[in-house]
Amino acid sequence: MDFLQPTDWAEALAVRADRPEAVPVTGGTDVMVELNLARRRPTALLDLGRVGGLADWGTDGDLLRIGAAVPYRRIVTELAGRAPGLAMAARTVGSAQIRNRGTVGGNLGSASPAGDTFPPLLAADAVVELGSVRGVRRVPVAEFCTGPKRSVLAPDELIAAVLVPPAAGPERFAKVGTRNAMVIAVCAFALALRPGTRRVGTGIGSAAPTPVRAPAAEELLAAELPWATRAPLPESLTRRFGELVAAAASPIDDVRGTAAYRRHALGVLARRMVDRAWTAYRNGGAE
């Protein structure tokens, strides 16, 4: 197995074009598990750990630009105020050791329906920036995954960054697992309220072949929330919202849970998240 270590982005893209079979590695928290369990035997690994800039975050116009190699730990400690939904999800990933090494880019690259960063990125209307020797393109997170463990990444492309609109209101994330920590989600849900534009974003994880949104639930909530008065929410609205979120999923039965349980749990999570987000807004959350 060859171990390739480019030191800058241009070199990394050139190596990727020359060796498209090489598996990119940033934190290695997914790749090393597959190697150890003999699920994958690549002819080469492409280590991106020395590529300058990939572990940095900043702004790109009105968007947050989070480099593909920024670890979860830094998202939790440095971006909780700007991307709270993503920070909440990052806080639930693995153990402290995994959060020190694992990255958003790696999570996206794995394209797992259970990837914890997908729901908040979907809810926030985030965009993935992809690079190759041919140039740069940006793909909405909602269009990135094409199936379980499959994405739109071309053989010569690498993930450069994810671009996230800063929170314009309360954001929430929650997941259900078979235990409280270091667990793959049975299902997950994220919610973003945007009071200034009276819009709502959602993201569902581990309950369909790819992470998905719940458009009908978003439309209902955006139209029915008492944005101007900040009045308490009627139970009928939160219940209907939960039903529409559950209906947007297409789960399966597997070792972590049944399809029926996933639908039920998503409905419960959706009701809880909208109650918590609305309470934050009523208590002085972002306009």
Coordinates of C-alpha atoms in Angstrom, one line a residue:
M1 CA 0.0 0.0 0.0
D2 CA 1.4 3.4 -1.0
F3 CA 1.2 6.3 1.4
L4 CA 1.0 9.6 -0.5
Q5 CA 1.7 12.8 1.4
P6 CA 1.2 16.0 -0.6
T7 CA 2.1 19.3 1.2
D8 CA -0.1 21.7 -0.7
W9 CA -3.5 21.8 -2.3
A10 CA -2.2 21.9 -5.9
E11 CA 0.0 18.8 -5.3
A12 CA -2.9 17.0 -3.6
L13 CA -5.1 17.6 -6.6
A14 CA -2.4 16.5 -9.0
V15 CA -1.9 13.3 -7.0
R16 CA -5.6 12.7 -6.9
A17 CA -5.8 13.0 -10.7
D18 CA -2.9 10.7 -11.2
R19 CA -4.0 8.1 -8.5
P20 CA -7.8 8.2 -8.4
E21 CA -7.9 4.9 -6.6
A22 CA -6.0 6.4 -3.6
V23 CA -8.3 6.8 -0.6
P24 CA -8.2 10.3 0.9
V25 CA -7.4 10.5 4.6
T26 CA -7.8 13.4 7.0
G27 CA -8.5 12.2 10.5
G28 CA -8.7 8.6 9.5
T29 CA -11.5 7.7 11.9
D30 CA -13.6 5.9 9.3
V31 CA -10.8 4.7 7.0
M32 CA -8.7 3.1 9.7
V33 CA -11.7 1.1 11.0
E34 CA -12.4 -0.2 7.5
L35 CA -8.7 -1.2 7.1
N36 CA -8.5 -2.8 10.5
L37 CA -11.7 -4.9 9.8
A38 CA -10.4 -5.8 6.3
R39 CA -13.4 -4.2 4.7
R40 CA -11.2 -2.2 2.4
R41 CA -7.7 -2.9 0.9
P42 CA -6.8 0.2 -1.2
T43 CA -3.6 0.2 -3.1
A44 CA -2.8 3.7 -1.8
L45 CA -3.8 6.2 0.9
L46 CA -3.8 9.9 0.2
D47 CA -2.9 11.7 3.4
L48 CA -4.2 15.3 3.4
G49 CA -2.9 16.1 6.9
R50 CA 0.0 18.2 5.7
V51 CA -2.0 20.3 3.2
G52 CA -2.0 23.9 4.3
G53 CA -5.4 25.6 4.7
L54 CA -7.6 22.5 4.9
A55 CA -7.7 22.7 8.7
D56 CA -8.6 26.4 8.7
W57 CA -12.0 28.1 8.8
G58 CA -13.0 31.7 8.0
T59 CA -15.5 33.5 5.9
D60 CA -16.3 33.5 2.2
G61 CA -18.6 36.5 1.6
D62 CA -21.6 36.0 3.8
L63 CA -20.8 32.3 4.4
L64 CA -18.7 30.4 6.9
R65 CA -16.0 28.4 5.1
I66 CA -15.0 25.4 7.1
G67 CA -12.0 23.5 5.7
A68 CA -12.4 19.8 5.1
A69 CA -9.8 19.0 7.7
V70 CA -11.2 21.1 10.6
P71 CA -11.8 18.6 13.4
Y72 CA -15.1 18.3 15.3
R73 CA -13.4 19.5 18.5
R74 CA -12.7 22.9 16.9
I75 CA -16.3 23.2 15.6
V76 CA -17.6 22.6 19.1
T77 CA -15.2 25.1 20.7
E78 CA -14.9 27.8 18.0
L79 CA -18.1 27.7 15.9
A80 CA -20.9 27.0 18.4
G81 CA -22.1 30.7 18.2
R82 CA -22.0 30.8 14.4
A83 CA -23.1 27.3 13.5
P84 CA -24.9 26.0 16.6
G85 CA -26.7 23.1 14.9
L86 CA -23.4 21.8 13.4
A87 CA -21.6 22.2 16.8
M88 CA -24.4 20.3 18.5
A89 CA -24.0 17.4 16.1
A90 CA -20.2 17.5 16.3
R91 CA -20.5 17.3 20.1
T92 CA -22.3 13.9 19.7
V93 CA -19.6 12.3 17.5
G94 CA -17.7 9.4 19.0
S95 CA -15.4 10.0 21.9
A96 CA -13.1 13.0 22.7
Q97 CA -10.3 11.2 20.9
I98 CA -12.5 10.8 17.8
R99 CA -13.6 14.4 17.9
N100 CA -9.9 15.5 18.1
R101 CA -9.2 13.6 14.8
G102 CA -12.5 13.3 12.9
T103 CA -13.4 16.0 10.4
V104 CA -16.4 17.3 8.6
G105 CA -14.8 16.6 5.3
G106 CA -14.2 13.0 6.2
N107 CA -17.9 12.7 7.4
L108 CA -19.1 14.1 4.1
G109 CA -16.7 11.9 2.1
S110 CA -17.9 8.8 3.7
A111 CA -21.4 9.7 2.5
S112 CA -23.1 7.6 5.1
P113 CA -26.8 8.1 5.7
A114 CA -26.0 8.1 9.4
G115 CA -23.3 10.8 9.1
D116 CA -24.0 13.2 12.1
T117 CA -23.0 16.4 10.2
F118 CA -25.5 15.9 7.4
P119 CA -28.8 16.9 9.2
P120 CA -27.5 20.3 10.4
L121 CA -25.8 21.0 7.1
L122 CA -29.0 20.2 5.3
A123 CA -31.1 22.4 7.6
A124 CA -28.6 25.2 7.1
D125 CA -28.6 25.0 3.3
A126 CA -24.9 24.3 3.3
V127 CA -22.8 23.8 0.2
V128 CA -19.8 21.5 -0.4
E129 CA -16.8 22.8 -2.3
L130 CA -15.1 20.3 -4.5
G131 CA -11.7 20.7 -6.2
S132 CA -9.8 19.0 -9.0
V133 CA -7.2 19.8 -11.5
R134 CA -10.1 20.7 -13.8
G135 CA -11.3 23.5 -11.4
V136 CA -13.7 24.1 -8.5
R137 CA -17.4 23.4 -8.2
R138 CA -19.9 23.8 -5.4
V139 CA -22.7 21.3 -4.7
P140 CA -25.6 21.8 -2.3
V141 CA -25.4 19.3 0.6
A142 CA -28.9 18.2 -0.4
E143 CA -27.5 17.0 -3.7
F144 CA -24.2 15.6 -2.5
C145 CA -25.2 12.0 -1.6
T146 CA -26.5 9.7 -4.3
G147 CA -27.0 6.6 -2.3
P148 CA -25.6 4.8 0.8
K149 CA -21.9 5.5 0.8
R150 CA -22.1 7.1 -2.6
S151 CA -21.7 10.7 -3.6
V152 CA -21.3 13.1 -6.6
L153 CA -17.5 13.2 -6.0
A154 CA -15.7 12.4 -9.3
P155 CA -12.7 10.1 -9.2
D156 CA -10.3 13.1 -9.5
E157 CA -12.0 15.4 -6.9
L158 CA -11.3 16.1 -3.3
I159 CA -13.5 17.9 -0.8
A160 CA -12.0 21.3 0.0
A161 CA -14.5 22.8 2.4
V162 CA -18.1 23.2 3.4
L163 CA -19.8 26.6 3.2
V164 CA -22.4 27.2 5.8
P165 CA -24.7 30.3 6.2
P166 CA -24.2 31.6 9.8
A167 CA -27.2 30.9 12.0
A168 CA -30.0 33.4 11.5
G169 CA -32.0 32.1 14.4
P170 CA -32.2 29.1 16.8
E171 CA -30.8 25.8 15.6
R172 CA -31.2 22.4 17.2
F173 CA -29.9 18.8 16.6
A174 CA -30.7 15.5 18.3
K175 CA -30.2 11.9 17.6
V176 CA -31.4 8.5 19.0
G177 CA -28.8 5.8 19.6
T178 CA -28.7 2.4 21.3
R179 CA -26.6 4.1 24.1
N180 CA -25.7 7.6 25.1
A181 CA -22.2 8.0 23.5
M182 CA -19.9 6.6 20.8
V183 CA -22.9 5.3 18.8
I184 CA -24.1 5.3 15.2
A185 CA -27.5 7.1 15.1
V186 CA -30.6 5.1 14.8
C187 CA -32.1 8.3 13.5
A188 CA -31.2 12.0 13.8
F189 CA -33.0 15.3 13.2
A190 CA -31.9 18.9 12.8
L191 CA -33.9 22.1 12.7
A192 CA -33.0 25.7 11.8
L193 CA -35.4 28.6 12.3
R194 CA -34.8 31.8 10.3
P195 CA -37.1 34.4 11.7
G196 CA -35.8 37.3 9.6
T197 CA -36.9 35.5 6.4
R198 CA -39.6 33.4 8.1
R199 CA -38.1 30.2 6.7
V200 CA -37.4 26.8 8.3
G201 CA -34.8 24.2 7.5
T202 CA -34.8 20.5 8.4
G203 CA -32.4 17.6 8.1
I204 CA -33.0 13.9 8.7
G205 CA -30.3 11.3 9.2
S206 CA -30.1 7.5 9.3
A207 CA -33.7 7.1 8.1
A208 CA -33.4 6.9 4.3
P209 CA -30.8 5.8 1.7
T210 CA -29.3 9.3 1.9
P211 CA -29.7 12.2 4.4
V212 CA -32.9 14.1 3.4
R213 CA -35.0 17.1 4.2
A214 CA -38.7 17.3 5.1
P215 CA -40.0 20.0 2.7
A216 CA -43.7 19.6 3.6
A217 CA -42.8 20.0 7.3
E218 CA -40.7 23.1 6.5
E219 CA -43.5 24.7 4.6
L220 CA -46.1 24.0 7.3
L221 CA -43.9 25.4 10.0
A222 CA -42.8 28.5 8.1
A223 CA -46.4 29.3 7.3
E224 CA -47.9 28.6 10.7
L225 CA -45.4 29.8 13.3
P226 CA -46.5 33.0 15.0
W227 CA -43.3 34.8 14.1
A228 CA -44.5 38.3 14.9
T229 CA -46.1 37.6 18.3
R230 CA -43.8 34.8 19.5
A231 CA -46.9 33.2 21.0
P232 CA -46.7 29.7 22.4
L233 CA -47.1 26.9 19.9
P234 CA -50.3 25.0 19.7
E235 CA -49.8 21.3 20.3
S236 CA -51.6 20.5 17.1
L237 CA -48.9 22.3 15.1
T238 CA -46.0 20.6 16.7
R239 CA -47.8 17.2 16.4
R240 CA -48.5 17.8 12.7
F241 CA -44.9 18.9 12.1
G242 CA -43.6 15.7 13.7
E243 CA -46.0 13.7 11.5
L244 CA -44.7 15.4 8.3
V245 CA -41.1 14.9 9.4
A246 CA -41.7 11.2 10.0
A247 CA -43.4 10.9 6.6
A248 CA -40.4 12.4 4.8
A249 CA -38.2 9.5 5.9
S250 CA -37.9 6.1 4.2
P251 CA -36.3 4.0 6.8
I252 CA -35.4 0.3 6.9
D253 CA -35.2 -2.4 9.5
D254 CA -31.7 -3.2 10.5
V255 CA -29.6 -4.2 13.6
R256 CA -30.0 -0.7 15.2
G257 CA -33.7 -0.4 14.9
T258 CA -36.9 -1.0 12.9
A259 CA -38.4 1.2 10.3
A260 CA -41.5 1.7 12.5
Y261 CA -39.3 2.8 15.5
R262 CA -37.3 5.2 13.3
R263 CA -40.5 6.9 12.1
H264 CA -41.8 7.2 15.6
A265 CA -38.6 8.5 17.0
L266 CA -38.3 11.1 14.2
G267 CA -41.7 12.4 15.1
V268 CA -40.8 12.7 18.7
L269 CA -37.4 14.4 17.9
A270 CA -39.1 16.8 15.6
R271 CA -41.7 17.9 18.2
R272 CA -39.0 18.3 20.8
M273 CA -36.7 20.3 18.6
V274 CA -39.3 22.7 17.4
D275 CA -40.5 23.3 21.0
R276 CA -36.9 23.9 22.1
A277 CA -36.0 26.2 19.2
W278 CA -39.2 28.2 19.6
T279 CA -38.6 28.6 23.3
A280 CA -35.2 29.9 22.5
Y281 CA -36.7 32.4 20.0
R282 CA -39.4 33.5 22.5
N283 CA -36.7 34.1 25.1
G284 CA -34.7 36.4 22.9
G285 CA -33.2 34.3 20.2
A286 CA -32.1 35.8 16.9
E287 CA -34.5 37.8 14.9

